[in-house]
């Protein structure tokens, strides 16, 4: 991958992920059929189980199917014989509904699934809450007050999504083209701890807190912050897909964890690399919003100043992340070195041009 968005290359990388998922599903179907044939021979149930095990060809792009495939890979004997007659049928229905919701999306700029609460999405949020660092006041609150859940889309949230997609279409059409390839579901998160995240288990899903969508008042307009959240989530998804065939670091398991701006906790070095690319792209979004001609209607007065200040904050965070990666440069693969070099070139530009006087 490159730091610059590329929908065509993103599609190639996404296909590699889908091929892995398809392979896991096929292996599980074969194991299920063999297990059924061996366990219930002569009962009349074996043929039924074998037929059912081979009848389901799940679409590997759906985040729920991806989660199921990873579960199978982590299960020594794969899914049981009945899984393909029950769970696979449920996932087929989920994928079909997702396709219909995306096709009927009223936002012309980006047709994707604005997903309701589904089991795989709720499980992803539960993992994010469990793994999120506790610090400051949030560490002292009861768990019931900080646990986040998947919410439902309402009219204001749908309008906010479309406004942000239209903003991206205006100021950065290539990032929107990449997002359209990679992001299959967008979930709403209600709660106080999780602002937004992606989760490789549910690859293709991006989660954004409702506050990012509809918050009003001073500072960066909500439509711009929401666009930033989509760019960040899509960039993490792109990096995850790229790493399937071309990792950024060698021997990641042997690398020490390090701090990743703007988070207060330490994470694996590969996470720092993904965060750096996301910060550089988010920084570029703000530069593009400020320099767009004609200027988007929300870029005026105090909002313009707030957008410029946000650009400076992202610029500082990106530079700190790049500095943290310097000791690891020797551990980068050729792919990682190429992307880091692109990052360094990006950071050498836009230093003051994007900040209003």
XYZ file of C-alpha atoms in Angstrom:
357
model
C 0.000 0.000 0.000
C 0.912 3.670 -0.222
C 0.092 6.586 2.042
C -1.867 8.081 -0.853
C -5.335 6.479 -1.168
C -5.682 3.982 -3.988
C -9.016 2.252 -4.493
C -7.652 -0.149 -7.116
C -4.802 -1.420 -4.926
C -7.106 -1.510 -1.908
C -9.385 -3.818 -3.888
C -6.457 -6.170 -4.599
C -5.535 -6.250 -0.901
C -9.153 -6.784 0.126
C -9.325 -9.728 -2.271
C -6.349 -11.303 -0.503
C -8.191 -11.064 2.823
C -11.321 -12.527 1.259
C -9.305 -15.414 -0.181
C -8.049 -16.266 3.311
C -11.598 -16.173 4.652
C -12.862 -18.367 1.814
C -10.072 -20.861 2.496
C -10.985 -21.042 6.185
C -14.652 -21.546 5.336
C -13.866 -24.283 2.812
C -11.609 -26.094 5.286
C -14.282 -25.942 7.947
C -16.926 -27.260 5.546
C -14.681 -30.182 4.663
C -14.010 -30.974 8.330
C -17.716 -30.724 9.132
C -18.631 -33.084 6.307
C -15.944 -35.586 7.312
C -16.972 -35.435 10.947
C -20.628 -35.959 10.075
C -19.831 -38.892 7.812
C -17.661 -40.534 10.458
C -19.874 -39.914 13.474
C -23.323 -40.778 12.162
C -22.692 -43.310 9.387
C -25.713 -45.518 8.734
C -28.172 -43.301 10.583
C -29.370 -41.405 7.550
C -28.153 -38.134 9.063
C -24.694 -38.209 7.527
C -25.812 -37.480 3.966
C -27.948 -34.599 5.185
C -25.077 -33.130 7.174
C -22.666 -33.471 4.254
C -25.085 -31.823 1.838
C -25.726 -29.013 4.263
C -22.021 -28.551 4.917
C -21.345 -27.962 1.236
C -24.473 -25.996 0.421
C -23.439 -22.683 1.937
C -21.072 -20.457 -0.019
C -20.831 -17.438 2.259
C -19.740 -14.077 0.888
C -16.340 -13.536 2.530
C -16.521 -9.728 2.506
C -19.136 -9.462 5.268
C -17.590 -8.586 8.686
C -19.732 -11.197 10.430
C -18.476 -13.906 8.092
C -14.909 -12.731 8.657
C -15.421 -13.026 12.418
C -16.815 -16.544 12.030
C -13.885 -17.587 9.843
C -11.366 -16.347 12.419
C -13.247 -18.265 15.091
C -12.941 -21.420 13.003
C -9.214 -20.872 12.481
C -8.760 -20.589 16.241
C -10.788 -23.746 16.913
C -8.553 -26.842 16.716
C -11.170 -29.062 15.047
C -13.112 -26.367 13.260
C -16.838 -25.837 13.507
C -19.055 -28.789 14.372
C -21.179 -30.586 11.753
C -24.317 -28.647 12.653
C -22.636 -25.244 12.390
C -23.096 -25.054 8.636
C -26.803 -25.789 8.859
C -27.461 -23.152 11.508
C -24.761 -20.516 11.879
C -23.903 -20.401 8.186
C -27.575 -19.881 7.325
C -27.779 -17.009 9.816
C -24.666 -15.396 8.334
C -26.041 -15.738 4.813
C -29.112 -13.817 5.870
C -26.997 -11.147 7.573
C -24.877 -10.698 4.447
C -27.963 -10.485 2.208
C -29.595 -7.892 4.465
C -26.366 -5.904 4.564
C -26.244 -5.877 0.765
C -29.828 -4.627 0.557
C -29.266 -1.885 3.138
C -26.188 -0.658 1.269
C -27.986 -0.730 -2.080
C -30.876 1.328 -0.693
C -28.706 3.857 1.126
C -30.086 7.352 0.444
C -26.582 8.862 0.407
C -25.518 9.131 -3.227
C -21.903 9.875 -2.269
C -21.310 6.532 -0.557
C -23.497 3.430 -0.590
C -22.517 1.337 2.401
C -24.333 -0.561 5.146
C -25.264 1.651 8.097
C -25.594 -1.414 10.287
C -28.023 -2.040 13.143
C -26.841 -3.851 16.288
C -25.740 -7.331 15.233
C -23.998 -10.004 17.291
C -20.574 -9.678 15.645
C -20.658 -5.873 16.027
C -21.730 -6.034 19.678
C -18.952 -8.516 20.404
C -16.427 -6.185 18.760
C -17.519 -3.256 20.946
C -17.326 -5.472 24.038
C -13.719 -6.345 23.125
C -12.894 -2.672 22.581
C -14.337 -1.728 25.972
C -12.435 -4.559 27.654
C -9.132 -3.543 26.037
C -9.511 0.233 26.357
C -7.096 1.817 28.860
C -8.609 3.165 32.056
C -7.161 6.494 33.052
C -8.243 9.697 34.742
C -11.864 10.023 35.739
C -13.051 7.097 33.609
C -11.017 4.701 35.760
C -13.018 5.757 38.832
C -16.511 5.402 37.343
C -18.673 2.304 37.743
C -18.396 -0.074 34.788
C -22.099 0.435 34.008
C -21.420 4.074 33.228
C -18.528 3.541 30.826
C -19.457 0.354 28.969
C -20.311 1.176 25.357
C -22.823 -0.644 23.154
C -23.781 -0.723 19.494
C -26.614 1.735 18.905
C -29.215 2.211 16.200
C -29.121 4.665 13.345
C -31.568 7.547 13.471
C -32.330 10.364 11.074
C -29.695 12.770 12.462
C -26.981 10.111 12.321
C -27.817 9.178 8.725
C -27.776 12.832 7.709
C -24.431 13.318 9.463
C -22.944 10.316 7.674
C -24.068 11.592 4.291
C -22.807 15.116 5.005
C -19.367 13.735 5.899
C -19.315 11.500 2.817
C -20.222 14.500 0.654
C -17.424 16.507 2.273
C -14.939 13.744 1.419
C -16.287 13.614 -2.130
C -15.605 17.336 -2.453
C -12.166 17.672 -0.858
C -10.651 14.183 -1.242
C -12.467 11.917 -3.722
C -9.671 9.317 -3.813
C -10.014 8.569 -0.072
C -13.753 8.128 -0.525
C -13.112 5.715 -3.398
C -10.816 3.688 -1.144
C -13.311 3.708 1.717
C -16.023 2.482 -0.644
C -13.898 -0.578 -1.406
C -12.855 -1.398 2.151
C -15.649 -0.392 4.532
C -18.677 -2.681 4.388
C -20.432 -1.650 7.595
C -20.451 1.496 9.745
C -21.673 1.049 13.310
C -22.910 3.594 15.834
C -21.424 3.357 19.339
C -23.304 4.734 22.344
C -21.283 5.294 25.510
C -18.548 7.318 27.132
C -15.268 5.496 26.537
C -15.024 4.472 22.876
C -14.773 7.373 20.418
C -14.182 5.112 17.432
C -12.213 2.034 16.409
C -11.746 -0.823 13.973
C -11.391 -4.483 14.849
C -9.645 -7.006 12.597
C -11.986 -9.754 13.781
C -14.830 -7.831 12.136
C -12.689 -6.691 9.218
C -14.596 -4.224 7.049
C -16.557 -2.652 9.909
C -15.829 0.836 11.253
C -17.280 2.061 14.559
C -17.878 5.733 15.417
C -19.368 7.139 18.608
C -22.676 8.941 18.154
C -21.166 12.071 19.734
C -18.796 12.390 16.770
C -21.749 12.489 14.384
C -24.108 15.025 15.853
C -22.239 17.099 18.442
C -22.790 20.821 17.962
C -21.193 23.912 19.438
C -17.763 25.550 19.254
C -14.685 23.884 17.813
C -14.278 21.677 14.760
C -17.674 21.128 13.090
C -19.148 17.672 13.668
C -19.223 16.942 9.938
C -15.432 17.364 9.749
C -14.739 15.332 12.898
C -16.971 12.564 11.577
C -15.133 12.624 8.248
C -11.883 12.325 10.181
C -13.225 9.313 12.092
C -14.150 7.618 8.810
C -10.722 8.346 7.333
C -9.011 6.939 10.436
C -11.163 3.826 10.515
C -10.760 3.235 6.801
C -6.993 3.699 7.032
C -6.680 1.116 9.813
C -8.785 -1.230 7.684
C -6.499 -0.608 4.680
C -3.361 -1.260 6.748
C -4.834 -4.475 8.150
C -5.647 -5.686 4.640
C -2.208 -4.746 3.309
C -0.445 -6.625 6.101
C -2.083 -9.918 5.137
C 0.272 -10.281 2.174
C 2.974 -7.686 2.959
C 3.659 -7.000 6.679
C 5.224 -3.706 7.691
C 7.546 -5.209 10.334
C 9.593 -8.384 10.601
C 9.139 -10.647 13.622
C 6.486 -8.471 15.246
C 6.161 -10.885 18.165
C 9.714 -10.090 19.257
C 9.242 -6.308 19.269
C 8.600 -4.352 22.478
C 5.329 -2.472 22.851
C 5.462 1.292 22.611
C 3.233 4.318 23.195
C 1.016 5.327 20.265
C -0.153 8.950 20.067
C -2.781 10.058 20.949
C -3.530 7.015 23.172
C -2.031 6.904 26.686
C -1.330 3.160 26.632
C 1.344 1.112 24.870
C 0.581 -1.176 21.944
C 2.479 -3.425 19.507
C 4.839 -1.754 17.049
C 2.581 -2.651 14.114
C -0.230 -0.702 15.810
C 2.074 2.326 16.050
C 2.780 2.008 12.325
C -0.933 1.898 11.483
C -1.581 4.825 13.795
C 1.130 6.869 12.077
C -0.415 6.339 8.646
C -3.860 7.216 10.045
C -2.527 10.411 11.633
C -0.815 11.524 8.426
C -3.967 10.925 6.424
C -6.135 12.702 9.012
C -3.708 15.623 8.894
C -4.051 15.760 5.130
C -7.834 15.787 5.416
C -7.700 18.985 7.464
C -5.226 20.555 5.050
C -7.577 19.763 2.184
C -10.623 21.126 4.022
C -8.807 24.413 4.660
C -7.467 24.765 1.128
C -10.564 23.596 -0.773
C -11.901 25.897 -3.468
C -14.694 26.676 -3.148
C -14.462 26.418 0.624
C -16.970 24.062 2.295
C -19.738 26.083 4.003
C -18.663 24.987 7.500
C -15.162 26.499 7.074
C -15.660 30.030 8.248
C -14.862 32.196 11.264
C -14.165 30.361 14.510
C -14.630 26.987 12.802
C -11.783 27.721 10.403
C -9.502 28.564 13.319
C -10.526 25.376 15.139
C -9.831 23.314 12.016
C -6.384 24.890 11.742
C -5.663 24.100 15.384
C -6.791 20.511 14.867
C -4.417 20.286 11.911
C -1.529 21.416 14.131
C -2.449 18.897 16.825
C -2.499 16.043 14.294
C 0.775 17.265 12.820
C 2.450 17.103 16.234
C 1.033 13.654 16.976
C 2.186 12.340 13.585
C 5.708 13.668 14.157
C 5.889 12.030 17.586
C 4.696 8.735 16.141
C 7.286 8.940 13.350
C 10.024 9.664 15.905
C 8.921 6.662 17.973
C 9.328 4.446 14.899
C 12.894 5.558 14.147
C 14.519 2.978 16.486
C 12.487 0.296 14.693
C 13.482 1.273 11.153
C 15.852 -1.661 10.899
C 13.009 -4.013 11.773
C 10.796 -2.760 8.934
C 10.223 -4.832 5.837
C 10.826 -3.313 2.404
C 7.112 -2.515 2.330
C 7.319 -0.797 5.721
C 10.358 1.277 4.740
C 8.634 2.445 1.564
C 5.514 3.567 3.439
C 7.567 5.256 6.186
C 9.557 7.147 3.542
C 6.295 8.397 2.054
C 5.168 9.478 5.538
C 8.381 11.444 6.063
C 7.880 13.253 2.756
C 4.323 14.145 3.721
C 5.462 15.513 7.078
C 7.985 17.752 5.307
C 5.089 19.627 3.687
C 1.965 21.500 4.829
C 3.762 22.652 7.985
C 2.255 26.126 7.945
C 0.332 26.377 4.677
C -2.791 24.778 6.080
C -3.062 27.000 9.148
C -5.011 30.254 8.760
C -3.297 33.507 9.666
